[in-house]
mmCIF file of C-alpha atoms in Angstrom:
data_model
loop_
_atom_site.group_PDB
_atom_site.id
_atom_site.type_symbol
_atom_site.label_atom_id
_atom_site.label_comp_id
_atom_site.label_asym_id
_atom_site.label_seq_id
_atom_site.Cartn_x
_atom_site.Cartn_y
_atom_site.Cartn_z
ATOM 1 C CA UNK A 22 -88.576 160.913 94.598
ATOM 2 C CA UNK A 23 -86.427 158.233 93.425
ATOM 3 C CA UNK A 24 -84.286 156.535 90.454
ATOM 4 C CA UNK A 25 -85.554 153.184 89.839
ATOM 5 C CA UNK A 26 -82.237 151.045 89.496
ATOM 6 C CA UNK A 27 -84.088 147.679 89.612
ATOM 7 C CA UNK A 28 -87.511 146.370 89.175
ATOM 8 C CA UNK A 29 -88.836 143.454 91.681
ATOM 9 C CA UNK A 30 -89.426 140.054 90.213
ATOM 10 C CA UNK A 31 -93.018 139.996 90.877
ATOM 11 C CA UNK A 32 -93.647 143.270 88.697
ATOM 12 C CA UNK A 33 -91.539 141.656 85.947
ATOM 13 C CA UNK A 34 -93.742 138.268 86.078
ATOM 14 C CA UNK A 35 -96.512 140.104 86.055
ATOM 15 C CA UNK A 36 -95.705 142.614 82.761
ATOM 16 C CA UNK A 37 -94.277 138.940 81.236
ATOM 17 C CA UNK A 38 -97.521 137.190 82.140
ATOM 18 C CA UNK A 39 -99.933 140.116 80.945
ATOM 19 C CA UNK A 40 -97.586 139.801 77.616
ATOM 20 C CA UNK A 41 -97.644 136.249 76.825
ATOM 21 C CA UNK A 42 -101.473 136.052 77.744
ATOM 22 C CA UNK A 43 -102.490 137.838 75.027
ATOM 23 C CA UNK A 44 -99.727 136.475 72.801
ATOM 24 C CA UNK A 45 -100.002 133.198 73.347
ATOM 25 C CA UNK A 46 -103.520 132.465 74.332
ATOM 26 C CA UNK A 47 -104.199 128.861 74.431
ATOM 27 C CA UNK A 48 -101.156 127.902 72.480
ATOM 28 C CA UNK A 49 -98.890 128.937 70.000
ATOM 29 C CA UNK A 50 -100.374 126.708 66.998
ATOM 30 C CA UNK A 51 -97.712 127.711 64.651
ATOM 31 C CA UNK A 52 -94.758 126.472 66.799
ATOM 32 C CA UNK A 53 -96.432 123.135 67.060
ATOM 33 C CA UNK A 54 -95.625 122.466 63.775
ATOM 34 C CA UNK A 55 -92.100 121.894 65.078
ATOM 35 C CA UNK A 56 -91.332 118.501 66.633
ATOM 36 C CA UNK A 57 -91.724 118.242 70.313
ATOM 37 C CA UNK A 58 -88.235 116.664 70.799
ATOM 38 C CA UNK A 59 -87.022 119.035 68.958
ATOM 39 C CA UNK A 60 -83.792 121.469 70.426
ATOM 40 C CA UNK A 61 -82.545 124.923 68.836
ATOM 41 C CA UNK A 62 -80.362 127.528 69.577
ATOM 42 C CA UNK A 63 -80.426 131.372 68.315
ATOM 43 C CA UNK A 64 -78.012 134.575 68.380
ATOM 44 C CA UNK A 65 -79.708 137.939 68.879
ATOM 45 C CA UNK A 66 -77.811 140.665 67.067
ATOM 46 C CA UNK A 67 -78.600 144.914 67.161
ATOM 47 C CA UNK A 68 -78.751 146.112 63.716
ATOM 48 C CA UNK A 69 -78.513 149.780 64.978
ATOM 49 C CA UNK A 70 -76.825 151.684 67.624
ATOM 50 C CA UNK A 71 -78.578 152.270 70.809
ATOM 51 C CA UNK A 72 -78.031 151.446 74.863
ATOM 52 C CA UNK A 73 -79.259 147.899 76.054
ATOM 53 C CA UNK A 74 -82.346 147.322 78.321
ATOM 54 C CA UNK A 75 -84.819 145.112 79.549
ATOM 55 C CA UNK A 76 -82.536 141.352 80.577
ATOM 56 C CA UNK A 77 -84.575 140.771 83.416
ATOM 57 C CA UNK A 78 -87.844 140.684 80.841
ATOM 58 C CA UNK A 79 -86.500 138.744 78.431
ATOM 59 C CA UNK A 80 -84.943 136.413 80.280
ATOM 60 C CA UNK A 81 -88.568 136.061 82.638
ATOM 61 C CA UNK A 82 -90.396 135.501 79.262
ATOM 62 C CA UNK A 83 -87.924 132.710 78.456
ATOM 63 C CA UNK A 84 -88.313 131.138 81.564
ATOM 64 C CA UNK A 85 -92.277 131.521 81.874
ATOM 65 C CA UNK A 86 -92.328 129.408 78.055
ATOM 66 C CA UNK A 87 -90.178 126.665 79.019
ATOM 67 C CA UNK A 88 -87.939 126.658 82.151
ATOM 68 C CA UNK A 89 -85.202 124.420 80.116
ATOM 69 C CA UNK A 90 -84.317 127.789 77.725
ATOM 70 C CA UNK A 91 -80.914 129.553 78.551
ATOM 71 C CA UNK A 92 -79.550 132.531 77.943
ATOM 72 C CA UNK A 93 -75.867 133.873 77.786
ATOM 73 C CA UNK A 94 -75.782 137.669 78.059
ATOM 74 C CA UNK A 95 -72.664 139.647 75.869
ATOM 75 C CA UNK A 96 -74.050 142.850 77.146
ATOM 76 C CA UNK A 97 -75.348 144.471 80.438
ATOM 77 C CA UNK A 98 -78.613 146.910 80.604
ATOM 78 C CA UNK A 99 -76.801 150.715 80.661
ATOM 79 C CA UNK A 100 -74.445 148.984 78.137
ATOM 80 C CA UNK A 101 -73.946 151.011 75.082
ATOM 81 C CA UNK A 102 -74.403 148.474 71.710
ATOM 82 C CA UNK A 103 -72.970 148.868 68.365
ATOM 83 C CA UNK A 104 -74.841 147.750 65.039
ATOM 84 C CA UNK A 105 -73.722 144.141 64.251
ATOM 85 C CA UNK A 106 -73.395 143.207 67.692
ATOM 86 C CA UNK A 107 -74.404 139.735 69.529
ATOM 87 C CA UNK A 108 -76.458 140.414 72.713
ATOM 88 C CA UNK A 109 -76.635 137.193 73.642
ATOM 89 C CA UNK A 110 -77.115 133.113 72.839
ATOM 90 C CA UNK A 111 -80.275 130.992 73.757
ATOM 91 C CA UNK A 112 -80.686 127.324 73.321
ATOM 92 C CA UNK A 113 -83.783 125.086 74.172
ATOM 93 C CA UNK A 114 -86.805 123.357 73.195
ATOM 94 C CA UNK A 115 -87.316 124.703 69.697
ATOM 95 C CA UNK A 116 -91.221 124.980 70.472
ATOM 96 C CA UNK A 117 -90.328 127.357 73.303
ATOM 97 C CA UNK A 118 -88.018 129.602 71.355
ATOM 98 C CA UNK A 119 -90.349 130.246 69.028
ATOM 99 C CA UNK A 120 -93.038 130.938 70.881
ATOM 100 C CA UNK A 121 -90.843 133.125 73.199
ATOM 101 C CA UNK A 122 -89.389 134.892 70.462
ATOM 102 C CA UNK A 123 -91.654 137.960 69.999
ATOM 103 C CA UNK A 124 -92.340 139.182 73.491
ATOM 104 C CA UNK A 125 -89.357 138.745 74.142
ATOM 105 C CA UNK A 126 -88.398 141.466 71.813
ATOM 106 C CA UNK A 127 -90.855 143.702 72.163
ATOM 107 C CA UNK A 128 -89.713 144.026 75.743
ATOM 108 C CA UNK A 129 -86.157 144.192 74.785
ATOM 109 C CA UNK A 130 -87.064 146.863 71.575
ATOM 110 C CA UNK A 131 -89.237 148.773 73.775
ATOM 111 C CA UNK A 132 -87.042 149.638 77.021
ATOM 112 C CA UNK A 133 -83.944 149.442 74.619
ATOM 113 C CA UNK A 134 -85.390 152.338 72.540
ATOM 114 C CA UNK A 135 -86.383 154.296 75.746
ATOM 115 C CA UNK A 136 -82.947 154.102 76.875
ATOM 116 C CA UNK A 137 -81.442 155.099 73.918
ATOM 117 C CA UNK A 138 -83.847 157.845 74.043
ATOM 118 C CA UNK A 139 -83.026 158.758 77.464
ATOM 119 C CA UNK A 140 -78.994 157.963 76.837
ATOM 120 C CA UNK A 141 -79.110 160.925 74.179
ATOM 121 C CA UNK A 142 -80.523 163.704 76.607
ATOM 122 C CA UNK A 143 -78.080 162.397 78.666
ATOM 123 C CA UNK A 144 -75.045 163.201 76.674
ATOM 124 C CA UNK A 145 -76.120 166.690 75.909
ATOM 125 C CA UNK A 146 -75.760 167.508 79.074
ATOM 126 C CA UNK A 147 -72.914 165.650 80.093
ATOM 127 C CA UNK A 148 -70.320 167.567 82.524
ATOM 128 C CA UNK A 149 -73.189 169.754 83.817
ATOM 129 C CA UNK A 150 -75.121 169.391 87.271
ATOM 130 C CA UNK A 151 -78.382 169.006 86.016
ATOM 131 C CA UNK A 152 -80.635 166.301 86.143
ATOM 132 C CA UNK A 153 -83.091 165.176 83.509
ATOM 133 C CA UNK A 154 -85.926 163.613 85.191
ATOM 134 C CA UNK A 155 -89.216 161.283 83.215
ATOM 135 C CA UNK A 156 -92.669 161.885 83.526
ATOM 136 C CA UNK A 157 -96.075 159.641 84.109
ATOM 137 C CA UNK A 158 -96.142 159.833 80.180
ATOM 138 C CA UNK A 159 -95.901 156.112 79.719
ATOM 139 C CA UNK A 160 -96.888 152.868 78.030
ATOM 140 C CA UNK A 161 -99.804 151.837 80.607
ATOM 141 C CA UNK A 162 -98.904 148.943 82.353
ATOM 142 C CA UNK A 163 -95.163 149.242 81.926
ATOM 143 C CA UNK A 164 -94.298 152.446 84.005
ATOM 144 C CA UNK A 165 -91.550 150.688 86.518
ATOM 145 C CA UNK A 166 -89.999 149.164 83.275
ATOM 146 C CA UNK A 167 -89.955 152.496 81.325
ATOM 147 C CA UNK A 168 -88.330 154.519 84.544
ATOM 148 C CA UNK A 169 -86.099 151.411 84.708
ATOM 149 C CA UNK A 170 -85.254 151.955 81.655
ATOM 150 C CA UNK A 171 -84.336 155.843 81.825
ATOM 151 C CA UNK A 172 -82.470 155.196 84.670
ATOM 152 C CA UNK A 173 -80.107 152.697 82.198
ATOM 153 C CA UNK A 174 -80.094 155.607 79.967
ATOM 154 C CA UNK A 175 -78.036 157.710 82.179
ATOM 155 C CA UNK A 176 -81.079 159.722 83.136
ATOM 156 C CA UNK A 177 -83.515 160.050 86.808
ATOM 157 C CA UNK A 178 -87.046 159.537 87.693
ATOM 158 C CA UNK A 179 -89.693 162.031 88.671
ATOM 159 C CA UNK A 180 -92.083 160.502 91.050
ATOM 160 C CA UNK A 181 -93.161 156.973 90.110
ATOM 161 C CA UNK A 182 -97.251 158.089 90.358
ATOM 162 C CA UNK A 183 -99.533 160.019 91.896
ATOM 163 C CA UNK A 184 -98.899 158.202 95.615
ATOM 164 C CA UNK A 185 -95.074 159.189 96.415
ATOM 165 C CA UNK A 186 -94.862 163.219 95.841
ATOM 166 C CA UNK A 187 -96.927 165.862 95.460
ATOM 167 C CA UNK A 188 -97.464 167.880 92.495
ATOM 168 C CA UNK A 189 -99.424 170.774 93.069
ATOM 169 C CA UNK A 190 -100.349 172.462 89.157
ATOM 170 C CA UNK A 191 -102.692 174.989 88.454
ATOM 171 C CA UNK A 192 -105.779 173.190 88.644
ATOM 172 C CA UNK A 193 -105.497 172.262 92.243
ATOM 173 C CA UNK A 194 -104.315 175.967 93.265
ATOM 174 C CA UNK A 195 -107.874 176.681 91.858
ATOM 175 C CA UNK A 196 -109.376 174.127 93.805
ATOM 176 C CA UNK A 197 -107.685 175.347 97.317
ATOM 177 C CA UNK A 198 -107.689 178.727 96.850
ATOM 178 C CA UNK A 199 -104.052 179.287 96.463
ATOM 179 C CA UNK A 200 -100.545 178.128 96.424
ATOM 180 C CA UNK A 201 -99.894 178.875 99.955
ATOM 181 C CA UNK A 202 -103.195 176.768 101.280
ATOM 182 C CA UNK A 203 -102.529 173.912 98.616
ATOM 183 C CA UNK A 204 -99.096 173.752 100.152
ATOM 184 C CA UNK A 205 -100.109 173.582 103.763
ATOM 185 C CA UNK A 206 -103.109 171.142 102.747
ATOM 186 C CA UNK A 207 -100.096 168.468 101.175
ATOM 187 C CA UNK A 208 -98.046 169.350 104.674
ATOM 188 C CA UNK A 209 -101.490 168.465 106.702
ATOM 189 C CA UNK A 210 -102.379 164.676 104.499
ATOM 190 C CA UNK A 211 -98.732 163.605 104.400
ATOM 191 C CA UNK A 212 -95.899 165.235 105.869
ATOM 192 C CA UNK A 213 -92.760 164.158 105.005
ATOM 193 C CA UNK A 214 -93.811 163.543 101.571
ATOM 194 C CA UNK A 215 -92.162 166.299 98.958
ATOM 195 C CA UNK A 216 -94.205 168.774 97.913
ATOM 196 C CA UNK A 217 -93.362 170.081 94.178
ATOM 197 C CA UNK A 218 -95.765 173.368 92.471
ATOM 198 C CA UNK A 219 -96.214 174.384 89.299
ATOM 199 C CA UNK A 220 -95.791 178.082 88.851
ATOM 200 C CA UNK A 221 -96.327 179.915 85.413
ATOM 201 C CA UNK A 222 -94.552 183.533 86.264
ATOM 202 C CA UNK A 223 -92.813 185.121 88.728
ATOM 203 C CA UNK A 224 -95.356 186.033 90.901
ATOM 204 C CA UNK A 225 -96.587 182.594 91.539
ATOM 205 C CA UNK A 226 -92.941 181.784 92.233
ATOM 206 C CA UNK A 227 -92.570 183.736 94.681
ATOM 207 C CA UNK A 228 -95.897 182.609 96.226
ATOM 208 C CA UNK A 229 -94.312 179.224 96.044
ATOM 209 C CA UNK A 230 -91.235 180.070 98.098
ATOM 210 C CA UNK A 231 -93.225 181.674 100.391
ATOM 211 C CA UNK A 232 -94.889 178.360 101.065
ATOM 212 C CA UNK A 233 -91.908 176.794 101.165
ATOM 213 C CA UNK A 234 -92.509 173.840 98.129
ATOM 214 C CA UNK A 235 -89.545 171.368 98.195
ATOM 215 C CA UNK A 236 -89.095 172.051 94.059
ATOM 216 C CA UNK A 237 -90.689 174.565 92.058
ATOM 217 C CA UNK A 238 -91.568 173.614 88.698
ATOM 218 C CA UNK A 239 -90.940 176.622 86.224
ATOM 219 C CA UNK A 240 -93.571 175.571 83.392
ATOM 220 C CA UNK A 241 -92.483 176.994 79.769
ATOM 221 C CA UNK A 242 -90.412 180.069 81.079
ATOM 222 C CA UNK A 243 -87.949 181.663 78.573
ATOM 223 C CA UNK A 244 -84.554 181.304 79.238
ATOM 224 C CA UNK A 245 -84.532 185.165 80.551
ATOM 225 C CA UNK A 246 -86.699 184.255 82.849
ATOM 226 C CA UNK A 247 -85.399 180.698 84.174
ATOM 227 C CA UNK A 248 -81.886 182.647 85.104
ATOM 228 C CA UNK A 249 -84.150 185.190 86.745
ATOM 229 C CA UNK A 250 -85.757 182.196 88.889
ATOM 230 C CA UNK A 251 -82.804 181.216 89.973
ATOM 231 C CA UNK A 252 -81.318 184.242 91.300
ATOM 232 C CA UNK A 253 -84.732 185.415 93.194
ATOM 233 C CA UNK A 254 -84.652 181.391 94.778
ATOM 234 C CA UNK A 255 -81.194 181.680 96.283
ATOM 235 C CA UNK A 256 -81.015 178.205 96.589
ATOM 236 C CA UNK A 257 -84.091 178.296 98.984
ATOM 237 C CA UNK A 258 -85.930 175.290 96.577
ATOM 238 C CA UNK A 259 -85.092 172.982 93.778
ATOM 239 C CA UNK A 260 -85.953 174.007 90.557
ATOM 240 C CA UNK A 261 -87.283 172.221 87.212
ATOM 241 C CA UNK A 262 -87.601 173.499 84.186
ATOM 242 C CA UNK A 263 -90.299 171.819 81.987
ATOM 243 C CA UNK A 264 -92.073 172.474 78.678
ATOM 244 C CA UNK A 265 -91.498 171.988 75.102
ATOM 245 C CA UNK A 266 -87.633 170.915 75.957
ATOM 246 C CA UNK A 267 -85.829 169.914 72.900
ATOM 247 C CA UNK A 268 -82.466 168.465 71.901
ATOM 248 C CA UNK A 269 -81.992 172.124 70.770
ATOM 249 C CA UNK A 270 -82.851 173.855 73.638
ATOM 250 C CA UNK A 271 -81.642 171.880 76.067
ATOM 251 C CA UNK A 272 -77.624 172.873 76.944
ATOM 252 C CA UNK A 273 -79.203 176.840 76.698
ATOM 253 C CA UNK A 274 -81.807 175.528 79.712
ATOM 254 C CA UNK A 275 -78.966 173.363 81.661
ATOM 255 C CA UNK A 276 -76.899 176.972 81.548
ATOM 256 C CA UNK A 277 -79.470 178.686 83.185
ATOM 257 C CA UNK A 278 -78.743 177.099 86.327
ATOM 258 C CA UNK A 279 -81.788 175.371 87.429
ATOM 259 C CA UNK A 280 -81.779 171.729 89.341
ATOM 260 C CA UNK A 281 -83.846 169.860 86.976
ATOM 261 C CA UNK A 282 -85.201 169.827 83.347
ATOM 262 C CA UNK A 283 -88.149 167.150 83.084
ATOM 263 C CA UNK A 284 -88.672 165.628 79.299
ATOM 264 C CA UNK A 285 -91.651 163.677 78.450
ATOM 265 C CA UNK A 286 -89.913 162.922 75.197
ATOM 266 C CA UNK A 287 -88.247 160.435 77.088
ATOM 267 C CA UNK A 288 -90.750 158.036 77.380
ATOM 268 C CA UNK A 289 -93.290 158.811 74.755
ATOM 269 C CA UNK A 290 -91.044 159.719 71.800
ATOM 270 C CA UNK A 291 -88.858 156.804 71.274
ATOM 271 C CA UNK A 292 -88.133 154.465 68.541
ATOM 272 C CA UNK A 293 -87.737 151.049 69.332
ATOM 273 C CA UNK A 294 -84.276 149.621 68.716
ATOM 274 C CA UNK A 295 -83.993 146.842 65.912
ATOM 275 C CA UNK A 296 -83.096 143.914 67.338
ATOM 276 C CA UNK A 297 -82.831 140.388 65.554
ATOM 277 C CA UNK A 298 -83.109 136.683 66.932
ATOM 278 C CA UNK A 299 -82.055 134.203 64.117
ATOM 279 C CA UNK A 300 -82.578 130.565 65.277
ATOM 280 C CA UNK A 301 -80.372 128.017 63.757
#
């Protein structure tokens, strides 16, 4: 399991592609109404608060519309951004500007609001050892951009998918017959791959130990009960609490001891920032 502290320029392309495609279509007919010859330039300004992401997008969507648009960045992604702030200055073709305009934001709203998001859970625990991690709930199509953007936020990644770390939950225990043969099954297809389970009590935790799991995820325990965890795992396996965290709960969980809190809040519950491009 990893942070993900860049994104390759293929992936971004490819989101940038998949976005214009169905913006765009087979041309922006509104645009045209501007003269070909014609040149403009444009200020993008935060009207809230929040922590800057997603440069690499909007400058790819730029370039994909018209190669002759340029961009001068006032602000870095993990930058935090004050209302009333310039982010940065474009000129170009006025056609492309236009037409570039919208995806452009929705990138930069999107993974700017996820950040934000992420940058807040950050704070709370700010000064502690733990480590807020994502989860696989998404945008589809735009999971590397999303973790991306956490990462900017000041928080980590769980696993990227279902392909770089095992996560054994309750289902699959049923399936193998029990923690300790689900364990030794992951071991068996790919060692050297971590192996994380899902354990609802103590007695499945110590089940879990047994098997020796890399991380133990501690699914909706009470805060009695997390402290309790930790003391009976002696440092023997990482542990993550998950389940209905909130901004309320959260410095009570990060008390508690344990390694890692996961927060699907991160990724699902955000608010896009409000961002605004003004062409003159």
């Amino acid at each position: 399991m990893h942070t993900v502290t860049r994104v390759l320029k293929d992936t971004i392309d490819a989101d940038v592609a998949r976005a214009l495609a169905e913006d765009v279509g087979d041309g922006d007919i509104t645009a045209a109404l501007v003269g070909e010859d014609a040149t403009a330039s444009g200020r993008l300004v935060t009207r809230e608060d929040g922590v800057l992401c997603g440069r690499p997008w909007a400058e790819a969507v730029f370039r994909a519309v018209d190669a002759r648009c340029e961009l001068r960045w006032d602000a870095d992604d993990g930058d935090r951004i004050r209302a009333g702030q310039r982010l940065f200055t474009v000129t170009g073709p006025a056609r492309a500007l236009l037409t570039a305009e919208r995806t452009a934001l929705n990138f930069l709203q999107t993974l700017s609001g996820t950040a934000t998001r992420a940058r807040h859970y950050a704070d709370l625990v700010a000064g502690t050892d733990l480590k807020l991690l994502d989860t696989r709930k998404t945008i589809p199509g735009l999971r590397l951009a999303q973790k991306y953007a956490v990462a900017c936020g000041g928080c980590h990644n769980h696993r990227i998918g279902l392909f770089d770390a095992f996560l054994i939950k309750e289902n699959h225990i049923a399936a193998c017959g029990s923690i300790a043969a689900a364990v030794d099954a992951a071991r068996a297809l790919a060692p050297g791959k971590p192996v994380e389970v899902e354990v609802e009590n103590a007695e499945e935790l110590g089940q879990a130990l047994a098997a020796k799991a890399d991380r133990i995820m501690l699914d909706n325990f009470s805060l009695a009960a997390l402290r309790e965890a930790v003391v009976a795992t002696a440092g023997r396996a990482e542990l993550e609490a998950s389940g209905n965290v909130t901004g309320e709960t959260l410095p009570a969980i990060a008390a508690t001891g344990v390694d890692y809190v996961s927060i699907g809040a991160l990724t699902k519950d955000f608010k896009a920032l409000d961002l605004s491009l003004r062409l003159g």
